[in-house]
XYZ file of C-alpha atoms in Angstrom:
717
model
C 97.863 66.571 84.460
C 98.758 69.974 83.073
C 95.835 71.955 81.742
C 98.166 74.732 80.666
C 99.830 72.731 77.897
C 97.483 73.789 75.107
C 95.548 76.923 74.336
C 92.120 75.404 74.635
C 90.457 78.792 74.748
C 86.792 78.328 75.495
C 86.872 74.673 74.328
C 83.249 75.109 73.299
C 83.146 74.569 69.527
C 80.116 72.364 69.553
C 78.401 73.193 66.300
C 76.839 69.757 66.080
C 74.618 70.595 69.024
C 73.650 74.088 67.989
C 70.196 73.000 66.863
C 69.125 72.001 70.338
C 66.327 74.017 71.901
C 67.193 75.989 75.037
C 64.463 77.261 77.335
C 64.644 80.143 79.772
C 65.750 79.554 83.316
C 64.557 81.286 86.449
C 66.397 84.555 85.870
C 64.293 87.565 86.729
C 63.183 89.497 83.675
C 62.332 93.078 84.683
C 59.255 94.419 82.953
C 59.415 98.129 82.169
C 57.252 100.191 79.873
C 60.183 102.149 78.430
C 63.339 100.035 78.237
C 66.490 102.034 77.599
C 68.201 101.629 74.232
C 70.799 98.886 73.894
C 74.313 100.277 73.754
C 75.776 101.120 70.363
C 79.466 100.352 70.816
C 82.256 102.071 68.897
C 84.230 99.585 66.789
C 87.927 100.430 66.318
C 88.960 100.829 62.685
C 91.316 97.886 62.482
C 91.986 94.754 60.475
C 92.210 92.830 63.729
C 89.273 90.476 63.613
C 87.481 90.498 66.984
C 89.672 93.223 68.499
C 89.673 93.333 72.288
C 86.909 95.446 73.748
C 88.107 98.657 75.438
C 86.855 99.575 78.908
C 87.654 102.849 80.654
C 88.034 103.803 84.302
C 86.075 107.022 83.956
C 87.164 110.459 85.084
C 85.241 113.715 85.383
C 84.788 113.828 81.589
C 82.676 110.655 81.488
C 79.556 112.246 80.031
C 81.376 114.219 77.337
C 83.493 111.180 76.390
C 80.327 109.137 75.870
C 79.301 111.684 73.236
C 82.511 111.239 71.201
C 82.527 109.193 68.030
C 85.658 107.390 69.236
C 84.875 106.212 72.738
C 85.350 103.215 75.030
C 82.867 100.378 74.798
C 82.423 100.259 78.583
C 82.755 102.912 81.273
C 83.500 101.935 84.881
C 81.880 104.025 87.629
C 81.680 103.498 91.391
C 78.468 103.639 93.442
C 77.594 104.187 97.088
C 74.494 103.061 98.981
C 72.642 106.211 97.906
C 73.509 105.388 94.272
C 75.647 108.467 93.902
C 78.098 108.025 91.049
C 81.871 108.503 91.388
C 84.801 108.363 88.993
C 88.110 106.516 89.454
C 89.505 109.338 91.630
C 86.529 109.406 93.968
C 85.091 112.589 92.452
C 81.313 112.678 92.294
C 80.006 112.504 88.745
C 76.332 112.578 89.551
C 74.077 112.896 92.574
C 71.793 110.236 91.097
C 72.622 107.103 89.132
C 69.655 107.616 86.852
C 70.957 111.031 85.779
C 74.306 109.509 84.807
C 72.679 106.580 82.996
C 70.347 108.922 81.121
C 73.254 111.133 80.055
C 75.347 108.226 78.707
C 72.723 105.644 77.705
C 73.115 103.928 74.399
C 76.703 105.149 73.977
C 78.806 103.406 76.617
C 78.016 100.181 78.510
C 77.956 101.036 82.232
C 80.069 98.865 84.530
C 78.668 99.597 87.988
C 81.141 98.903 90.791
C 79.639 98.002 94.178
C 81.370 97.401 97.510
C 78.686 96.429 100.028
C 75.285 94.806 100.484
C 73.420 98.115 100.860
C 74.697 99.339 97.507
C 73.912 95.987 95.864
C 70.320 96.039 97.127
C 69.771 99.639 96.046
C 71.249 98.913 92.614
C 69.076 95.860 92.085
C 65.951 97.865 92.943
C 67.027 100.553 90.494
C 67.696 98.051 87.704
C 64.289 96.449 88.210
C 62.533 99.751 87.691
C 64.736 101.801 85.371
C 64.589 99.920 82.081
C 68.395 99.680 81.868
C 68.945 96.494 79.874
C 72.678 96.443 79.157
C 75.212 96.694 81.986
C 77.820 95.008 84.169
C 77.848 94.774 87.953
C 81.396 94.576 89.291
C 83.042 93.848 92.613
C 85.893 91.937 94.232
C 85.753 88.140 94.775
C 84.730 88.598 98.428
C 81.467 90.077 97.149
C 80.735 87.452 94.501
C 77.389 86.576 96.150
C 76.331 90.233 95.903
C 77.335 90.292 92.237
C 75.413 87.075 91.604
C 72.289 88.455 93.280
C 72.241 91.618 91.173
C 73.167 89.687 88.015
C 70.121 87.447 88.513
C 68.395 90.140 86.469
C 68.353 89.517 82.735
C 70.757 91.747 80.749
C 72.897 92.312 83.866
C 76.249 90.555 83.633
C 78.563 89.909 86.559
C 82.280 90.691 86.624
C 84.829 89.906 89.340
C 87.828 92.164 89.924
C 91.050 90.221 90.594
C 93.429 93.117 89.911
C 94.555 92.934 93.530
C 95.814 89.376 92.973
C 99.456 89.269 91.882
C 100.001 85.491 91.797
C 97.781 82.511 91.059
C 98.558 78.854 90.523
C 96.418 76.462 88.503
C 94.054 75.717 91.379
C 93.562 79.427 92.050
C 92.792 80.054 88.382
C 90.221 77.255 88.337
C 88.655 78.778 91.443
C 88.512 82.117 89.626
C 86.725 80.524 86.674
C 84.199 78.808 88.919
C 83.565 82.002 90.912
C 83.070 84.156 87.814
C 80.632 81.714 86.212
C 78.773 81.266 89.492
C 78.421 85.044 89.802
C 76.452 85.062 86.515
C 79.464 86.618 84.832
C 81.848 85.870 82.022
C 84.645 88.343 82.799
C 87.580 88.011 85.179
C 89.420 91.301 85.522
C 93.180 90.710 85.996
C 96.197 92.951 86.392
C 98.640 92.932 83.482
C 101.245 90.777 85.239
C 98.766 87.947 85.795
C 97.351 88.126 82.248
C 99.849 85.707 80.712
C 99.047 83.582 77.676
C 98.956 80.416 79.805
C 96.650 81.897 82.455
C 94.314 83.386 79.877
C 94.176 80.087 77.979
C 93.181 78.159 81.096
C 90.479 80.643 82.089
C 89.088 80.785 78.565
C 88.995 76.986 78.494
C 86.505 77.252 81.358
C 84.283 79.776 79.656
C 85.776 82.935 81.195
C 86.809 85.998 79.216
C 89.871 87.807 80.596
C 90.060 91.591 80.679
C 93.403 93.035 81.749
C 93.936 96.341 83.551
C 96.930 98.235 82.198
C 98.269 101.652 81.218
C 98.991 103.270 77.853
C 102.291 101.636 76.833
C 101.969 100.277 73.296
C 104.280 97.314 73.810
C 102.369 96.177 76.878
C 99.003 96.641 75.177
C 99.982 94.652 72.077
C 101.535 91.921 74.220
C 98.254 91.583 76.102
C 96.365 91.454 72.792
C 98.576 88.601 71.632
C 98.226 86.825 74.971
C 94.533 86.526 74.187
C 92.763 89.091 76.385
C 89.163 89.726 75.495
C 89.262 93.254 76.849
C 91.477 96.060 78.143
C 90.652 98.217 81.178
C 92.660 101.433 81.212
C 92.694 105.065 82.275
C 93.708 105.996 78.703
C 91.124 104.464 76.388
C 92.429 106.440 73.401
C 95.852 104.759 73.707
C 94.227 101.309 73.666
C 92.188 102.185 70.586
C 95.277 103.615 68.850
C 97.146 100.374 69.542
C 94.330 98.345 67.979
C 94.142 100.616 64.974
C 97.830 100.105 64.200
C 96.850 96.790 62.631
C 95.836 97.562 59.060
C 95.943 94.976 56.264
C 94.099 93.650 53.244
C 93.142 90.398 54.998
C 91.961 89.681 58.546
C 94.544 89.907 61.322
C 94.271 87.221 64.006
C 96.284 88.559 66.915
C 95.020 85.760 69.101
C 94.740 82.308 67.623
C 91.453 80.411 68.092
C 91.577 77.680 70.675
C 91.438 74.132 69.398
C 88.347 72.620 71.006
C 88.638 69.248 72.668
C 85.039 68.183 72.027
C 83.612 65.256 73.923
C 80.322 64.071 72.441
C 78.373 61.979 74.936
C 75.631 59.566 73.816
C 73.602 56.898 75.534
C 74.882 53.420 74.735
C 72.678 50.403 74.101
C 73.234 49.140 77.641
C 72.370 52.511 79.132
C 76.011 53.511 79.662
C 77.080 56.995 78.689
C 79.527 56.661 75.811
C 82.092 59.058 74.317
C 82.917 57.660 70.868
C 84.211 54.101 71.404
C 84.886 54.528 75.129
C 82.682 55.040 78.093
C 82.310 58.634 79.217
C 83.797 57.596 82.543
C 86.997 56.334 80.897
C 87.261 59.412 78.690
C 86.852 61.801 81.576
C 89.281 59.923 83.771
C 91.965 59.988 81.053
C 91.414 63.617 79.989
C 94.512 65.818 80.222
C 92.777 69.062 79.332
C 89.333 70.479 80.049
C 86.551 68.913 78.020
C 83.798 70.713 76.198
C 80.980 68.244 76.605
C 78.144 67.882 74.126
C 75.573 65.894 76.077
C 73.322 64.502 73.366
C 71.822 61.799 75.523
C 69.836 64.171 77.727
C 70.757 61.978 80.719
C 71.809 64.710 83.121
C 71.542 62.481 86.190
C 73.837 59.837 84.647
C 76.287 62.527 83.520
C 76.328 64.119 86.969
C 76.821 60.769 88.690
C 79.970 60.022 86.654
C 81.487 63.464 87.240
C 80.669 63.314 90.954
C 82.149 59.839 91.310
C 85.441 60.967 89.734
C 85.315 64.341 91.481
C 86.081 65.787 88.049
C 84.017 68.953 87.706
C 87.349 70.731 87.214
C 87.748 68.769 83.981
C 84.427 69.987 82.603
C 85.108 73.218 80.730
C 81.594 73.588 79.329
C 78.418 71.803 78.458
C 76.020 72.071 75.550
C 72.778 70.161 75.901
C 69.015 70.364 75.686
C 66.972 72.826 77.651
C 66.091 70.580 80.597
C 69.730 69.612 81.086
C 70.922 73.227 80.944
C 68.289 74.300 83.442
C 69.401 71.654 85.936
C 73.077 72.273 85.303
C 72.722 76.028 85.629
C 70.764 75.628 88.866
C 73.103 73.077 90.476
C 76.468 73.993 88.944
C 76.425 77.621 87.776
C 80.242 77.535 87.839
C 80.182 75.391 84.670
C 80.133 77.363 81.426
C 77.462 76.632 78.841
C 77.019 77.576 75.194
C 73.953 78.166 73.073
C 72.819 79.890 69.919
C 71.376 83.402 70.038
C 67.822 84.139 68.956
C 65.756 87.276 68.665
C 64.847 90.120 66.349
C 67.347 92.653 67.659
C 70.608 92.821 69.600
C 68.868 93.160 72.964
C 66.820 90.019 72.419
C 69.766 88.031 71.064
C 71.982 89.020 73.968
C 69.105 88.232 76.335
C 68.902 84.685 74.987
C 72.583 84.276 75.947
C 72.243 86.091 79.272
C 69.550 83.651 80.397
C 72.193 80.977 80.790
C 75.252 83.204 81.067
C 76.191 81.419 77.853
C 78.810 81.791 75.168
C 77.595 82.442 71.632
C 77.472 79.232 69.573
C 75.824 80.218 66.285
C 73.759 77.998 64.057
C 74.854 80.406 61.343
C 77.604 82.896 62.139
C 76.415 86.501 62.511
C 79.183 89.121 62.731
C 76.968 91.722 64.408
C 75.874 89.319 67.137
C 79.447 88.097 67.603
C 80.679 91.676 68.062
C 77.905 92.459 70.554
C 78.745 89.314 72.538
C 82.467 90.121 72.556
C 81.941 93.610 74.020
C 79.854 92.025 76.778
C 82.462 89.450 77.729
C 80.655 86.504 76.146
C 82.658 83.917 74.249
C 82.200 83.554 70.496
C 82.552 80.014 69.171
C 83.187 78.984 65.597
C 82.714 75.260 65.291
C 83.372 74.325 61.670
C 82.402 77.750 60.323
C 85.337 79.202 58.366
C 83.818 82.697 58.470
C 83.743 82.544 62.260
C 87.374 81.381 62.232
C 88.499 84.301 60.058
C 86.528 86.729 62.177
C 88.342 85.818 65.361
C 86.200 83.159 67.044
C 87.557 82.123 70.434
C 87.450 78.428 69.642
C 87.056 76.324 66.528
C 87.367 72.777 65.302
C 89.011 73.932 62.057
C 92.540 74.315 63.412
C 94.833 72.301 61.139
C 97.935 70.505 62.471
C 100.238 72.567 60.237
C 98.655 75.914 61.129
C 101.186 78.517 62.352
C 100.171 79.377 65.903
C 103.274 81.171 67.216
C 106.046 83.347 65.726
C 109.371 83.920 67.453
C 110.532 87.443 68.321
C 113.191 89.128 70.453
C 114.874 92.517 70.705
C 117.537 92.890 68.035
C 120.303 95.262 66.920
C 120.890 95.588 63.178
C 122.259 98.146 60.728
C 119.305 97.616 58.388
C 115.974 95.831 58.517
C 117.220 93.398 55.886
C 119.894 92.241 58.355
C 117.291 91.057 60.872
C 116.992 87.259 60.748
C 113.607 85.921 59.694
C 111.550 84.459 62.547
C 110.658 80.863 63.280
C 107.047 79.784 63.093
C 105.651 77.112 65.396
C 102.870 74.886 64.079
C 99.991 73.426 66.030
C 101.625 70.019 65.784
C 104.803 71.365 67.400
C 106.931 71.503 64.251
C 108.833 74.694 63.393
C 109.845 76.372 60.157
C 111.596 79.569 59.098
C 109.060 82.110 57.863
C 110.903 83.567 54.885
C 107.873 85.610 53.854
C 107.326 87.210 57.259
C 107.049 91.004 57.155
C 108.258 93.625 59.584
C 105.639 96.139 60.732
C 106.564 99.233 62.739
C 104.349 99.995 65.707
C 106.259 102.957 67.181
C 109.435 104.962 66.733
C 111.118 105.994 69.948
C 113.567 108.586 68.614
C 113.787 111.136 65.823
C 115.806 109.142 63.306
C 114.591 105.593 63.833
C 117.501 104.409 65.941
C 115.026 102.649 68.257
C 111.731 101.261 67.019
C 108.988 98.959 68.272
C 108.313 96.324 65.620
C 106.273 93.194 65.079
C 106.427 90.293 62.641
C 103.377 89.351 60.631
C 102.943 86.318 58.426
C 100.220 85.729 55.864
C 98.844 82.208 55.789
C 95.778 80.433 54.454
C 92.923 78.642 56.163
C 92.582 75.361 54.310
C 89.837 72.846 55.026
C 90.541 69.608 53.214
C 91.675 70.684 49.785
C 89.677 73.923 49.816
C 91.111 77.334 50.626
C 88.739 79.340 52.816
C 90.716 82.579 52.906
C 93.950 84.261 53.957
C 94.796 85.862 57.276
C 97.755 87.282 59.208
C 99.290 85.882 62.374
C 101.658 87.986 64.489
C 104.659 87.732 66.763
C 105.055 89.477 70.090
C 106.308 93.084 69.746
C 110.063 93.596 69.944
C 112.564 96.440 69.826
C 114.909 97.084 66.916
C 118.039 99.106 67.677
C 120.010 100.465 64.770
C 123.468 98.904 64.743
C 125.825 101.743 65.545
C 128.183 102.655 68.312
C 126.088 105.510 69.614
C 127.821 107.973 71.874
C 126.155 110.415 74.208
C 126.731 114.003 73.055
C 124.915 116.112 75.634
C 121.466 117.585 75.979
C 119.434 120.084 74.015
C 116.469 122.035 75.299
C 114.158 125.006 74.888
C 113.414 127.518 77.614
C 110.139 128.733 79.046
C 109.137 132.302 79.920
C 111.134 132.137 83.156
C 114.257 130.948 81.381
C 114.013 127.404 82.770
C 114.637 124.446 80.430
C 111.823 122.527 78.746
C 111.541 119.876 75.982
C 114.837 118.338 77.075
C 116.389 115.812 74.681
C 119.509 113.672 74.890
C 121.683 113.800 71.784
C 123.603 110.812 70.433
C 126.077 110.731 67.564
C 127.423 107.808 65.589
C 130.975 106.844 66.503
C 131.565 105.788 62.933
C 130.048 108.864 61.324
C 129.943 112.036 63.356
C 127.509 113.596 60.890
C 124.848 111.081 61.901
C 123.037 112.025 65.082
C 119.678 111.566 66.727
C 117.894 112.517 69.933
C 115.643 110.818 72.462
C 113.369 112.365 75.058
C 115.012 113.185 78.402
C 113.959 114.783 81.677
C 115.072 117.866 83.592
C 116.055 117.788 87.246
C 116.578 120.612 89.728
C 120.119 120.104 90.956
C 120.574 123.121 93.236
C 118.518 126.149 94.296
C 119.311 129.293 96.293
C 116.321 131.555 96.708
C 116.998 135.337 96.493
C 116.772 137.573 99.543
C 116.098 141.279 99.937
C 119.725 142.174 99.405
C 121.278 139.163 97.668
C 120.425 137.459 94.416
C 119.680 133.732 94.061
C 120.068 131.002 91.470
C 118.646 127.675 90.306
C 120.697 125.040 88.513
C 118.900 122.632 86.181
C 120.254 119.313 84.974
C 119.257 116.877 82.266
C 118.892 113.122 82.733
C 118.168 110.284 80.329
C 117.481 106.825 81.744
C 119.132 103.676 80.492
C 115.923 102.294 79.000
C 115.670 105.371 76.740
C 119.336 105.899 76.026
C 120.702 104.561 72.741
C 123.790 103.226 74.510
C 121.554 101.863 77.301
C 123.442 103.910 79.912
C 122.028 106.605 82.167
C 123.463 110.073 81.521
C 123.234 113.259 83.572
C 124.660 116.730 83.058
C 124.103 120.383 83.981
C 121.893 122.263 81.537
C 121.967 125.813 82.843
C 122.035 128.015 85.905
C 119.454 130.796 85.994
C 120.302 133.750 88.225
C 117.601 135.604 90.104
C 117.825 139.243 91.241
C 117.471 140.287 94.863
C 113.855 141.244 95.334
C 114.641 144.298 97.534
C 113.098 145.466 100.780
C 109.380 146.124 101.191
C 108.939 148.474 104.102
C 105.948 148.966 106.357
C 105.568 151.729 108.965
C 103.543 151.295 112.139
C 103.089 153.230 115.375
C 102.442 151.680 118.777
C 101.086 153.656 121.752
C 102.000 152.473 125.227
C 99.133 151.613 127.562
C 99.560 154.805 129.601
C 99.870 156.993 126.473
C 103.125 158.422 127.760
C 105.205 156.977 124.929
C 104.831 155.960 121.267
C 107.072 153.626 119.291
C 107.469 154.075 115.533
C 108.816 151.193 113.380
C 109.848 151.273 109.740
C 110.793 147.671 108.836
C 110.993 145.328 105.852
C 108.151 142.801 105.966
C 110.469 140.101 104.576
C 113.637 140.374 106.612
C 112.799 142.811 109.422
C 115.591 145.283 108.578
C 114.741 148.900 109.402
C 114.586 151.569 112.109
C 112.731 151.982 115.367
C 112.210 155.131 117.490
C 110.369 155.570 120.811
C 109.431 159.067 122.079
C 107.569 160.605 125.014
C 104.273 162.312 124.306
C 103.261 165.831 125.287
C 99.832 167.435 125.592
C 98.109 170.476 124.149
C 94.866 171.803 125.649
C 91.959 172.073 123.279
C 89.263 172.973 125.845
C 89.668 173.463 129.548
C 87.472 171.486 131.889
C 85.063 173.352 134.163
C 83.312 172.285 137.307
C 80.490 170.851 135.289
C 81.859 170.239 131.765
C 84.618 168.016 130.472
C 87.484 169.444 128.572
C 89.845 167.873 126.017
C 93.455 167.894 124.935
C 95.840 166.450 122.381
C 98.497 163.927 123.257
C 101.213 164.347 120.657
C 104.223 162.299 119.613
C 106.899 163.913 117.476
C 109.831 161.922 116.108
C 113.399 162.962 115.460
C 113.500 161.114 112.113
C 110.939 163.214 110.308
C 111.738 161.590 106.952
C 110.507 158.214 108.096
C 108.050 158.976 110.863
C 105.135 161.391 110.964
C 103.700 163.172 113.958
C 101.050 161.137 115.765
C 98.334 162.472 118.019
C 95.173 161.447 119.792
C 92.501 163.433 121.635
C 91.703 162.568 125.233
C 89.037 163.893 127.558
C 89.741 166.069 130.593
C 87.009 165.190 133.133
C 84.921 167.979 134.683
C 86.424 169.194 137.931
C 83.537 167.900 139.993
C 83.438 164.487 138.226
C 84.418 161.324 140.003
C 83.708 159.068 137.050
C 86.362 156.667 135.851
C 87.301 157.403 132.225
C 86.250 154.690 129.763
C 88.797 152.444 128.021
C 90.892 154.227 125.485
C 90.670 153.418 121.723
C 93.415 153.604 119.130
C 93.342 155.971 116.195
C 95.861 157.435 113.826
C 95.988 161.162 113.425
C 99.314 161.186 111.673
C 99.714 162.089 108.013
C 100.163 158.490 106.919
C 101.423 155.104 108.062
C 99.799 152.694 110.491
C 99.019 153.270 114.162
C 98.981 150.229 116.398
C 98.209 150.461 120.110
C 97.576 148.208 123.034
C 94.711 149.915 124.887
C 91.872 151.832 123.434
C 91.915 155.548 122.594
C 89.669 157.873 120.685
C 90.512 160.142 117.790
C 89.586 163.757 117.428
C 86.342 163.018 115.628
C 84.746 160.934 118.384
C 86.020 162.562 121.559
C 86.304 159.528 123.808
C 87.686 160.295 127.259
C 91.066 159.750 128.906
C 92.155 160.903 132.384
C 94.473 163.979 132.499
C 94.551 164.819 136.230
C 93.728 168.506 135.549
C 92.306 169.880 138.873
C 92.258 173.779 138.917
C 93.054 176.966 136.917
C 96.398 177.162 138.752
C 97.044 173.617 137.871
C 96.129 174.524 134.336
C 98.751 177.284 134.172
C 101.354 174.997 135.689
C 100.268 172.299 133.328
C 100.609 174.597 130.333
C 104.059 175.622 131.487
C 105.018 172.016 131.908
C 103.785 171.281 128.430
C 105.955 174.071 127.055
C 108.981 172.809 128.895
C 108.173 169.267 127.775
C 107.981 170.395 124.180
C 111.348 172.083 124.482
C 113.096 169.297 126.336
C 111.460 166.229 124.845
C 113.245 163.050 125.755
C 113.886 160.993 122.663
C 114.998 157.424 122.280
C 115.976 156.208 118.886
C 117.024 152.732 118.020
C 118.372 151.327 114.799
C 116.752 147.971 114.092
C 118.568 145.618 111.798
C 117.864 142.062 110.762
């Protein structure tokens, strides 16, 4: 059996049972005095009936975005156990969840991502007390029990995140559907590679809405729309909305075709056997090749369950519509099975609550566009039955699909000189027949280059919904997007660019010219690359060489091209000199250095110091003297001096540590010990012992001044 053969999306068109009464189950209904307002969702301005809802992985602008007129329907945020709120990059948006909810309430449905039991428990307590009555709780499949527990609260809908799953066979997809339904949710979040038309069809057939996580590429977005996604999760919500708003027309656009419901009406036969038309329900279920949407009119839940258990065929049950007692039992024992019911209530909150009680798809007694839109943004299926208005407004499933309805239009990338040269597409009917769609129209979605040499296009075809002999209205069906390349032998002709303030290239474009007509040219966006760099030094200049590159997927000849754009020369930045002076520990010598702080080039000179008495020491009083350093290179180096203490002649005290001070006329003095400048008068030992010693000392100073020993050293890098 291959359940992927037909697009049985939501297989729940059970209008005949819509009059049945459904009672509330055991979901917890929080009672708050001041419930928060139900979210008013922005509706994209598009002819696409039932456009996919747009969800956003929030960033630091979450609050301001919620205040915009054009905004995402849902905003994803991440919580910790303290209910602090974080954006997609892990940046804290709010210290308290309630502050974030208050700032965005009524404007953007919160999708609250949890990762552990502590966070789930804290969130459930908050939701009980806060009055928030419109939100999602989201986590990975490993945490589906946590999601289910929080989503036990009315108005809280579960969502499971499968974006980390790259492959899934049929059994895995059925497990996804069961897990999502069991978690009191309707949304499975997939990555774009897994969101194929076949996978989406199977999940929708089991009551699950698929939201796909993707980027901002228009072709990818439109492809996902046509595959049947119910929602888009993206970092660039504006790109998703722009893609939806590209579809403008005078009649409804059905980007995704309604699923044809395989309805199985089950009644109680005269002998007490459950019957499906002229066969027993057991025979029908055993022979079923696609999931069945069961309308259980008999009310015999125990008999129904016994047959399904005996055949081990719960995987063949896509959904059930029945009376209240049956739904209560089914929801309690098999929450993985989707159900459908009508919505009741005076306002949107009450109507959505009547669906949330059973995690049910919307099956209207009388189609209501406002309720259908509200259900769609909350991941709930919208079913049409035999209602033509519901069909034309994008219901997920209907029983009005006619055998000759066009359900698929062919499309592939093409090269043509003119649009009129592009062959018309083939249309595939529900019954498998094909025909050429001579009236199909080309619609441009994007233009990749300046002159239309590469464009993203789509086919649309206007057809009519006919029921019996009666026309119910026209609508458009669409092909997948495809690329149109203008037929020409394009040749690469180099790059063009602007320059920034530094003289580096910007706004790089690759130029192509027609081989047949050199006057015809166009450009496509390209990138710059740094090919070579030599940084300048103090004495030598440098340079940077920039290149241009255009990849094969952008290039009009589908080849990658690279070339040098320019080389920008940079001047040598010159030396920056610093001068410093270093005193030796014994104060007998001083070294002066005048060097470049970048390269170290410069000069160095070391000289001996000499002294000059300021005040002679006595037997009882200290004296003082200068220690002076004079340098041969007076242009670079200035005289340096310090004042040291001459101890009193009778003193036996050890002089304190010397401090370092500059008494020169500029520059920097750096010393290893500690000496004192002339203003503080800290002491240093001189060895001055007597008046005779003083005279000899003075003579020695004179001789030292005359015969100063100088060492000079040229320092180069």
